[in-house]
Coordinates of N, CA and C in Angstrom, one line a residue:
M412 N 0.8 -1.2 0.0 CA 0.0 0.0 0.0 C 0.9 1.2 0.0
V413 N 0.6 2.2 -0.8 CA 1.4 3.5 -0.9 C 0.4 4.6 -0.6
I414 N 0.7 5.5 0.4 CA 0.0 6.7 0.6 C 0.8 7.8 0.2
V415 N 0.4 8.6 -0.8 CA 1.1 9.8 -1.3 C 0.6 11.0 -0.4
G416 N 1.5 11.7 0.1 CA 1.1 12.8 1.1 C 1.0 12.2 2.5
G417 N 2.0 11.4 2.8 CA 1.9 10.5 4.0 C 2.0 11.2 5.3
H418 N 2.3 12.5 5.4 CA 2.4 13.2 6.7 C 1.1 14.0 6.9
G419 N 0.1 13.9 6.0 CA -1.1 14.6 6.2 C -1.9 14.0 7.4
K420 N -2.8 14.7 8.0 CA -3.5 14.2 9.1 C -4.4 13.0 8.8
V421 N -5.1 13.1 7.6 CA -5.9 11.9 7.2 C -4.9 10.8 6.9
A422 N -3.8 11.0 6.2 CA -2.9 10.0 5.8 C -2.3 9.2 7.0
L423 N -1.9 10.0 8.0 CA -1.4 9.3 9.2 C -2.4 8.4 9.9
L424 N -3.6 8.9 10.0 CA -4.7 8.1 10.5 C -5.0 6.8 9.7
A425 N -4.9 7.0 8.3 CA -5.2 5.9 7.4 C -4.0 4.9 7.5
A426 N -2.8 5.3 7.6 CA -1.7 4.4 7.8 C -1.9 3.5 8.9
A427 N -2.3 4.1 10.1 CA -2.5 3.3 11.3 C -3.6 2.2 11.1
K428 N -4.7 2.6 10.4 CA -5.8 1.7 10.2 C -5.5 0.7 9.2
L429 N -4.8 1.0 8.1 CA -4.4 0.0 7.1 C -3.4 -1.0 7.7
K430 N -2.4 -0.5 8.5 CA -1.5 -1.4 9.2 C -2.2 -2.4 10.1
A431 N -3.2 -1.8 10.9 CA -4.0 -2.7 11.8 C -4.8 -3.7 11.0
S432 N -5.1 -3.4 9.7 CA -5.8 -4.4 8.9 C -4.9 -5.3 8.1
G433 N -3.6 -5.3 8.4 CA -2.7 -6.3 7.9 C -1.9 -5.8 6.6
Y434 N -2.0 -4.5 6.3 CA -1.3 -4.1 5.1 C 0.0 -3.5 5.5
A435 N 1.0 -3.6 4.6 CA 2.3 -2.9 4.8 C 2.1 -1.6 4.1
V436 N 2.5 -0.5 4.7 CA 2.2 0.9 4.2 C 3.5 1.6 4.0
N437 N 3.7 2.1 2.7 CA 4.8 3.0 2.4 C 4.1 4.4 2.3
S438 N 4.6 5.3 3.1 CA 4.1 6.7 3.1 C 5.1 7.6 2.4
V439 N 4.7 8.2 1.3 CA 5.5 9.1 0.6 C 5.5 10.5 1.2
I440 N 6.6 11.1 1.6 CA 6.7 12.4 2.2 C 7.8 13.2 1.5
R441 N 7.7 14.5 1.6 CA 8.7 15.4 1.0 C 9.8 15.7 2.0
N442 N 9.5 15.8 3.3 CA 10.4 16.3 4.3 C 10.9 15.1 5.2
P443 N 12.2 14.8 5.1 CA 12.6 13.6 5.9 C 12.4 13.8 7.4
D444 N 12.3 15.1 7.9 CA 12.0 15.3 9.3 C 10.7 14.7 9.7
Q445 N 9.8 14.4 8.8 CA 8.5 13.8 9.1 C 8.5 12.3 9.3
S446 N 9.7 11.7 9.1 CA 9.8 10.3 9.1 C 9.4 9.6 10.4
D447 N 9.8 10.2 11.5 CA 9.4 9.6 12.8 C 7.9 9.6 13.0
D448 N 7.2 10.6 12.6 CA 5.7 10.7 12.7 C 5.1 9.6 11.9
V449 N 5.6 9.4 10.7 CA 5.1 8.3 9.8 C 5.3 6.9 10.5
R450 N 6.5 6.7 11.0 CA 6.8 5.4 11.7 C 5.9 5.2 12.8
V451 N 5.7 6.2 13.6 CA 4.8 6.0 14.8 C 3.4 5.7 14.4
A452 N 2.9 6.2 13.2 CA 1.6 5.9 12.7 C 1.5 4.5 12.1
G453 N 2.7 3.9 11.8 CA 2.7 2.5 11.3 C 3.1 2.4 9.8
G454 N 3.6 3.6 9.3 CA 4.0 3.6 7.9 C 5.5 3.5 7.8
N455 N 6.0 3.2 6.6 CA 7.4 3.2 6.3 C 7.6 4.5 5.4
P456 N 8.4 5.4 5.9 CA 8.6 6.7 5.2 C 9.4 6.5 3.9
V457 N 8.9 7.1 2.9 CA 9.6 7.1 1.6 C 9.8 8.6 1.2
V458 N 11.0 9.1 1.2 CA 11.2 10.5 0.9 C 11.3 10.7 -0.6
L459 N 10.3 11.5 -1.1 CA 10.2 11.8 -2.5 C 9.3 13.1 -2.7
D460 N 9.9 14.1 -3.3 CA 9.1 15.3 -3.6 C 8.2 15.1 -4.8
I461 N 6.9 14.9 -4.6 CA 6.0 14.6 -5.7 C 5.8 15.8 -6.6
A462 N 6.1 17.0 -6.1 CA 5.9 18.2 -7.0 C 7.0 18.2 -8.1
S463 N 8.1 17.5 -7.9 CA 9.1 17.5 -8.9 C 9.4 16.0 -9.5
A464 N 8.9 15.0 -8.8 CA 9.2 13.6 -9.2 C 8.6 13.3 -10.5
S465 N 9.3 12.6 -11.3 CA 8.8 12.2 -12.6 C 7.9 11.0 -12.5
V466 N 7.2 10.7 -13.6 CA 6.3 9.5 -13.6 C 7.2 8.2 -13.3
D467 N 8.4 8.1 -13.9 CA 9.2 7.0 -13.7 C 9.6 6.9 -12.2
E468 N 9.9 8.0 -11.6 CA 10.3 8.0 -10.2 C 9.1 7.5 -9.3
L469 N 8.0 8.1 -9.6 CA 6.8 7.7 -8.9 C 6.4 6.2 -9.1
A470 N 6.5 5.7 -10.3 CA 6.3 4.3 -10.6 C 7.2 3.4 -9.8
A471 N 8.5 3.8 -9.7 CA 9.4 3.0 -8.9 C 9.0 2.9 -7.5
A472 N 8.5 4.0 -6.9 CA 8.0 4.1 -5.5 C 6.8 3.3 -5.4
F473 N 6.0 3.1 -6.4 CA 4.7 2.4 -6.3 C 4.8 0.9 -6.6
T474 N 5.9 0.5 -7.2 CA 6.0 -0.9 -7.7 C 5.7 -1.9 -6.6
G475 N 4.8 -2.8 -6.9 CA 4.4 -3.9 -5.9 C 3.3 -3.6 -5.0
A476 N 2.8 -2.3 -5.0 CA 1.7 -1.9 -4.1 C 0.4 -2.5 -4.6
E477 N -0.5 -2.8 -3.6 CA -1.8 -3.2 -3.9 C -2.7 -2.1 -4.3
A478 N -2.5 -0.9 -3.8 CA -3.3 0.3 -4.1 C -2.5 1.5 -3.8
I479 N -2.9 2.6 -4.5 CA -2.3 3.9 -4.2 C -3.4 4.8 -3.6
V480 N -3.1 5.5 -2.5 CA -4.0 6.5 -1.9 C -3.3 7.8 -2.1
F481 N -4.0 8.7 -2.8 CA -3.4 10.0 -3.1 C -4.1 11.0 -2.1
S482 N -3.4 11.3 -1.0 CA -3.9 12.2 0.0 C -3.0 13.4 0.2
A483 N -2.3 13.8 -0.9 CA -1.4 14.9 -0.8 C -2.2 16.2 -1.1
G484 N -1.6 17.3 -0.7 CA -2.2 18.6 -1.0 C -1.3 19.7 -0.7
A485 N -1.3 20.8 -1.4 CA -0.4 21.9 -1.2 C -0.9 22.8 0.0
G486 N -2.1 22.6 0.4 CA -2.6 23.4 1.6 C -3.1 24.7 1.2
G487 N -3.2 25.0 -0.1 CA -3.7 26.3 -0.5 C -2.8 27.4 -0.2
G488 N -3.1 28.6 -0.6 CA -2.3 29.8 -0.4 C -1.4 30.2 -1.5
N489 N -0.8 29.2 -2.2 CA 0.1 29.5 -3.3 C -0.5 28.8 -4.5
P490 N -1.1 29.6 -5.5 CA -1.7 29.0 -6.6 C -0.8 28.1 -7.5
E491 N 0.5 28.5 -7.6 CA 1.4 27.7 -8.4 C 1.7 26.4 -7.8
R492 N 1.9 26.4 -6.5 CA 2.2 25.1 -5.8 C 1.0 24.3 -5.8
T493 N -0.2 24.9 -5.6 CA -1.4 24.1 -5.6 C -1.6 23.4 -6.9
H494 N -1.4 24.1 -8.0 CA -1.5 23.4 -9.3 C -0.5 22.3 -9.5
A495 N 0.7 22.6 -9.0 CA 1.8 21.6 -9.1 C 1.6 20.3 -8.3
V496 N 1.0 20.4 -7.1 CA 0.7 19.3 -6.3 C -0.6 18.7 -6.5
D497 N -1.7 19.5 -6.4 CA -3.0 18.9 -6.4 C -3.5 18.5 -7.8
Y498 N -2.9 19.1 -8.9 CA -3.2 18.6 -10.2 C -2.1 17.9 -10.9
K499 N -1.0 18.6 -11.1 CA 0.1 17.9 -11.9 C 0.7 16.7 -11.3
A500 N 1.0 16.8 -10.0 CA 1.5 15.6 -9.3 C 0.5 14.5 -9.2
A501 N -0.8 14.9 -9.0 CA -1.8 13.9 -9.0 C -1.9 13.1 -10.3
T502 N -1.9 13.9 -11.4 CA -2.0 13.2 -12.7 C -0.8 12.4 -13.0
R503 N 0.4 12.8 -12.6 CA 1.6 11.9 -12.7 C 1.5 10.7 -11.9
A504 N 0.9 10.8 -10.7 CA 0.7 9.6 -9.9 C -0.2 8.6 -10.5
M505 N -1.3 9.1 -11.2 CA -2.2 8.2 -12.0 C -1.4 7.5 -13.1
A506 N -0.6 8.2 -13.8 CA 0.2 7.6 -14.9 C 1.2 6.6 -14.3
A507 N 1.8 7.0 -13.2 CA 2.7 6.1 -12.6 C 2.1 4.8 -12.1
A508 N 0.9 4.9 -11.5 CA 0.1 3.7 -11.1 C -0.1 2.8 -12.3
A509 N -0.5 3.4 -13.4 CA -0.8 2.6 -14.6 C 0.5 1.9 -15.1
Q510 N 1.6 2.7 -15.1 CA 2.9 2.2 -15.5 C 3.4 1.0 -14.6
A511 N 3.1 1.1 -13.3 CA 3.5 0.1 -12.4 C 2.5 -1.1 -12.3
S512 N 1.5 -1.0 -13.2 CA 0.4 -2.1 -13.2 C -0.4 -2.2 -12.0
I513 N -0.6 -1.0 -11.3 CA -1.5 -1.0 -10.1 C -2.8 -0.4 -10.6
K514 N -3.9 -1.1 -10.4 CA -5.2 -0.7 -10.9 C -5.9 0.2 -9.8
R515 N -5.8 -0.1 -8.5 CA -6.6 0.5 -7.5 C -6.0 1.9 -7.1
F516 N -6.8 2.9 -7.2 CA -6.3 4.3 -6.9 C -7.4 5.0 -6.1
I517 N -7.1 5.4 -4.9 CA -8.0 6.1 -4.0 C -7.6 7.6 -4.0
M518 N -8.5 8.4 -4.4 CA -8.2 9.9 -4.4 C -9.0 10.5 -3.2
V519 N -8.3 11.2 -2.3 CA -9.0 12.0 -1.3 C -9.2 13.4 -1.9
S520 N -10.4 13.7 -2.2 CA -10.8 15.0 -2.7 C -11.6 15.7 -1.7
Y521 N -12.6 16.4 -2.1 CA -13.5 17.1 -1.1 C -14.9 17.2 -1.7
A522 N -15.9 17.4 -0.8 CA -17.3 17.3 -1.2 C -17.7 18.3 -2.3
G523 N -17.0 19.4 -2.4 CA -17.4 20.4 -3.4 C -16.6 20.3 -4.7
G524 N -15.8 19.3 -4.8 CA -14.8 19.2 -5.9 C -15.5 19.2 -7.3
G525 N -16.7 18.8 -7.4 CA -17.3 18.7 -8.7 C -18.1 20.0 -9.1
V526 N -18.3 20.9 -8.1 CA -19.2 22.0 -8.4 C -18.5 23.4 -8.1
D527 N -17.6 23.4 -7.2 CA -17.1 24.7 -6.7 C -16.4 25.5 -7.9
V528 N -15.8 24.8 -8.8 CA -15.1 25.5 -9.9 C -16.1 26.2 -10.8
H529 N -17.3 25.8 -10.8 CA -18.4 26.4 -11.6 C -19.1 27.6 -11.0
R530 N -19.0 27.6 -9.6 CA -19.7 28.7 -8.9 C -18.8 29.7 -8.2
L531 N -17.5 29.5 -8.3 CA -16.6 30.5 -7.6 C -16.1 31.5 -8.7
D532 N -15.9 32.7 -8.3 CA -15.2 33.7 -9.1 C -13.7 33.2 -9.3
P533 N -13.2 33.2 -10.5 CA -11.8 32.8 -10.6 C -10.8 33.6 -9.8
E534 N -11.2 34.8 -9.4 CA -10.3 35.6 -8.6 C -10.4 35.3 -7.1
H535 N -11.3 34.4 -6.7 CA -11.5 34.0 -5.3 C -10.3 33.2 -4.9
S536 N -9.8 33.4 -3.7 CA -8.6 32.7 -3.2 C -8.7 31.2 -3.2
F537 N -9.9 30.7 -3.1 CA -10.1 29.2 -3.0 C -10.1 28.6 -4.4
Y538 N -10.3 29.4 -5.5 CA -10.5 28.9 -6.8 C -9.3 28.0 -7.3
P539 N -8.1 28.4 -7.1 CA -7.0 27.5 -7.6 C -7.1 26.1 -7.1
Y540 N -7.4 26.0 -5.8 CA -7.6 24.7 -5.2 C -8.7 23.9 -5.8
A541 N -9.9 24.6 -5.9 CA -11.1 24.0 -6.4 C -10.8 23.5 -7.9
K542 N -10.2 24.3 -8.6 CA -9.8 24.0 -10.0 C -8.9 22.8 -10.1
A543 N -7.9 22.8 -9.3 CA -6.9 21.7 -9.3 C -7.6 20.4 -9.0
K544 N -8.4 20.4 -7.9 CA -9.0 19.2 -7.5 C -10.1 18.7 -8.5
H545 N -10.8 19.6 -9.0 CA -11.8 19.3 -10.0 C -11.2 18.7 -11.2
D546 N -10.1 19.3 -11.7 CA -9.5 18.8 -12.9 C -8.7 17.4 -12.7
A547 N -8.1 17.3 -11.5 CA -7.5 16.0 -11.2 C -8.5 14.9 -11.1
D548 N -9.7 15.2 -10.4 CA -10.7 14.2 -10.3 C -11.2 13.8 -11.7
A549 N -11.4 14.8 -12.6 CA -11.9 14.5 -13.9 C -10.9 13.6 -14.7
K550 N -9.6 13.9 -14.5 CA -8.6 13.1 -15.2 C -8.6 11.7 -14.7
L551 N -8.9 11.5 -13.4 CA -8.9 10.2 -12.9 C -10.1 9.4 -13.4
R552 N -11.2 10.1 -13.6 CA -12.4 9.4 -14.1 C -12.2 9.0 -15.6
E553 N -11.4 9.7 -16.3 CA -11.0 9.4 -17.7 C -10.1 8.2 -17.8
S554 N -9.4 7.9 -16.7 CA -8.4 6.8 -16.7 C -9.0 5.4 -16.8
T555 N -8.1 4.5 -16.9 CA -8.6 3.1 -16.9 C -8.4 2.5 -15.5
L556 N -8.0 3.3 -14.5 CA -7.7 2.8 -13.1 C -9.1 2.5 -12.4
D557 N -9.0 1.6 -11.5 CA -10.1 1.2 -10.6 C -10.1 2.2 -9.5
Y558 N -10.6 3.4 -9.8 CA -10.5 4.5 -8.8 C -11.7 4.6 -7.9
T559 N -11.5 5.2 -6.7 CA -12.6 5.7 -5.9 C -12.2 7.1 -5.5
I560 N -13.1 8.1 -5.8 CA -12.9 9.5 -5.4 C -13.7 9.7 -4.1
L561 N -13.0 10.1 -3.0 CA -13.7 10.4 -1.8 C -13.8 11.9 -1.5
G562 N -15.0 12.4 -1.3 CA -15.2 13.8 -1.1 C -15.8 14.1 0.3
P563 N -15.0 14.2 1.3 CA -15.5 14.6 2.6 C -15.9 16.1 2.7
G564 N -16.7 16.4 3.7 CA -17.0 17.8 4.0 C -15.8 18.5 4.7
L565 N -16.2 19.6 5.3 CA -15.2 20.4 6.1 C -14.6 19.4 7.2
L566 N -13.3 19.3 7.2 CA -12.6 18.3 8.1 C -12.5 18.7 9.5
T567 N -12.8 17.8 10.4 CA -12.7 18.1 11.8 C -11.8 17.1 12.5
T568 N -11.5 17.4 13.8 CA -10.7 16.5 14.6 C -11.5 15.5 15.5
E569 N -12.8 15.5 15.2 CA -13.7 14.6 16.1 C -13.3 13.1 15.8
P570 N -13.5 12.3 16.8 CA -13.2 10.9 16.6 C -14.2 10.3 15.6
A571 N -13.8 9.2 15.0 CA -14.6 8.5 14.0 C -15.9 7.9 14.7
T572 N -17.0 8.1 14.0 CA -18.2 7.5 14.4 C -18.5 6.2 13.6
G573 N -17.8 6.1 12.5 CA -18.1 4.9 11.6 C -19.4 5.1 10.8
K574 N -20.0 6.3 10.9 CA -21.3 6.5 10.2 C -21.2 7.8 9.3
L575 N -21.8 7.7 8.2 CA -21.8 8.8 7.2 C -23.2 9.1 6.7
T576 N -23.3 10.2 6.0 CA -24.5 10.5 5.2 C -23.9 11.0 3.8
R577 N -24.3 10.4 2.7 CA -23.9 10.8 1.4 C -24.5 12.2 1.1
T578 N -23.8 13.0 0.4 CA -24.2 14.4 0.3 C -25.6 14.5 -0.5
E579 N -25.8 13.6 -1.3 CA -27.1 13.6 -2.1 C -28.3 13.4 -1.1
D580 N -28.0 12.8 0.1 CA -29.1 12.6 1.1 C -29.1 13.7 2.1
A581 N -28.3 14.7 1.9 CA -28.1 15.8 2.9 C -28.3 17.2 2.3
K582 N -29.1 17.2 1.3 CA -29.3 18.5 0.5 C -29.8 19.6 1.4
D583 N -30.6 19.3 2.4 CA -31.2 20.4 3.2 C -30.4 20.6 4.5
W584 N -29.2 20.0 4.6 CA -28.5 20.2 5.9 C -27.9 21.6 6.0
P585 N -27.9 22.2 7.2 CA -27.2 23.5 7.3 C -25.7 23.3 7.3
D586 N -25.0 24.4 7.0 CA -23.6 24.3 6.8 C -22.8 23.7 8.0
E587 N -23.3 23.9 9.2 CA -22.6 23.4 10.4 C -22.6 21.9 10.5
K588 N -23.5 21.3 9.7 CA -23.6 19.8 9.7 C -22.8 19.2 8.6
R589 N -22.3 20.0 7.7 CA -21.6 19.5 6.5 C -20.1 19.4 6.8
V590 N -19.9 18.5 7.8 CA -18.5 18.3 8.2 C -18.2 16.8 8.3
T591 N -16.9 16.5 8.2 CA -16.5 15.1 8.2 C -15.3 15.0 9.1
S592 N -15.3 14.0 10.0 CA -14.2 13.7 10.9 C -13.0 13.1 10.0
R593 N -11.8 13.6 10.2 CA -10.7 13.1 9.5 C -10.5 11.6 9.8
E594 N -10.9 11.2 11.0 CA -10.7 9.8 11.3 C -11.8 9.0 10.5
N595 N -13.0 9.5 10.3 CA -14.0 8.9 9.5 C -13.5 8.7 8.1
V596 N -12.8 9.7 7.5 CA -12.2 9.7 6.2 C -11.2 8.5 6.1
A597 N -10.4 8.4 7.2 CA -9.4 7.3 7.2 C -10.1 6.0 7.3
E598 N -11.2 5.9 8.0 CA -12.0 4.7 8.1 C -12.5 4.3 6.7
V599 N -13.0 5.3 6.0 CA -13.5 5.1 4.6 C -12.4 4.6 3.7
V600 N -11.3 5.2 3.7 CA -10.2 4.8 2.9 C -9.9 3.3 3.1
T601 N -9.8 3.0 4.4 CA -9.5 1.6 4.7 C -10.6 0.6 4.3
H602 N -11.8 1.0 4.4 CA -12.9 0.2 4.0 C -13.0 -0.1 2.5
V603 N -12.8 1.0 1.7 CA -13.0 0.8 0.3 C -11.8 0.0 -0.3
I604 N -10.7 0.0 0.4 CA -9.6 -0.9 0.0 C -9.8 -2.3 0.4
K605 N -10.2 -2.5 1.6 CA -10.4 -3.9 2.1 C -11.5 -4.6 1.4
A606 N -12.6 -3.8 1.2 CA -13.8 -4.4 0.6 C -13.9 -4.3 -0.9
D607 N -12.9 -3.6 -1.5 CA -12.9 -3.3 -2.9 C -14.3 -2.6 -3.3
A608 N -14.6 -1.6 -2.5 CA -15.9 -1.0 -2.6 C -15.9 0.3 -3.4
A609 N -17.0 0.7 -3.9 CA -17.1 2.0 -4.6 C -16.1 2.2 -5.8
V610 N -15.9 1.1 -6.5 CA -14.9 1.1 -7.6 C -15.5 2.0 -8.8
R611 N -14.7 2.8 -9.3 CA -15.1 3.8 -10.4 C -16.3 4.6 -10.0
Q612 N -16.3 5.0 -8.7 CA -17.3 5.9 -8.2 C -16.7 7.1 -7.5
T613 N -17.5 8.2 -7.4 CA -17.2 9.3 -6.6 C -18.2 9.4 -5.5
V614 N -17.7 9.4 -4.3 CA -18.6 9.3 -3.1 C -18.3 10.6 -2.2
N615 N -19.3 11.5 -2.2 CA -19.2 12.7 -1.3 C -20.0 12.4 -0.1
F616 N -19.5 12.8 1.1 CA -20.2 12.4 2.3 C -19.8 13.4 3.5
F617 N -20.7 13.4 4.5 CA -20.5 14.1 5.7 C -20.6 13.0 6.8
D618 N -20.2 13.4 8.1 CA -20.5 12.6 9.2 C -22.1 12.5 9.3
G619 N -22.6 11.3 9.5 CA -24.0 11.1 9.5 C -24.5 9.9 10.2
N620 N -25.4 9.2 9.6 CA -26.2 8.2 10.3 C -26.1 6.8 9.7
T621 N -25.4 6.6 8.6 CA -25.4 5.3 7.9 C -24.0 4.7 8.1
P622 N -24.0 3.4 8.5 CA -22.7 2.7 8.7 C -21.9 2.8 7.4
I623 N -20.5 2.9 7.5 CA -19.7 3.2 6.3 C -19.9 2.1 5.3
A624 N -19.9 0.8 5.6 CA -20.1 -0.2 4.6 C -21.4 -0.1 3.8
E625 N -22.4 0.3 4.5 CA -23.7 0.5 3.8 C -23.7 1.7 2.9
A626 N -23.1 2.8 3.5 CA -23.0 4.1 2.7 C -22.2 3.9 1.4
M627 N -21.1 3.1 1.5 CA -20.2 2.9 0.4 C -20.8 1.9 -0.7
S628 N -21.9 1.2 -0.3 CA -22.4 0.2 -1.2 C -23.7 0.7 -1.9
Q629 N -24.1 1.9 -1.6 CA -25.3 2.5 -2.2 C -25.1 2.8 -3.6

């Protein structure tokens, strides 16, 4: 198992859950100083700057993996870096997975990834992120990979409940309920890999009332 963006909060939680489920986890990180955090979480740190890594370099890091989890992000603020990481590195990771003959690819996106780019002013500070995520998700849907695109709401530090509501069932929810625990996202990542669930699907969700396995099989 390879997690790209291995020092992210969701990624560290996912590494621990995947390891507990019996998977060996390689966590790709840019900064070697993050290695100890990755090891504590249960991952094996692999130092590689995805913003500059070639498809060949990524493919070498991916070889032998059962699945790729792309959970990297530039964190916003810098449009050029956002495009470099959230779009260009993501699309190179897709190509690298295909080159390494890895079919399963889990993309951690966000619930507004399919619509924000159409409703935001291009001058809005959030637009570069929305555009990068939208375009990367679209590229993944065009690929031959067995993808799952996961779109959580506003991320929180609440503990996992193991229960979700898909966004199409939460149309009337107020903004304050449109949130998702990072640990719930990690639970979903682990579930869709273990159960091979939601293949070639985009699933947007908030913390809610439906057990993860049921929500992912809808």
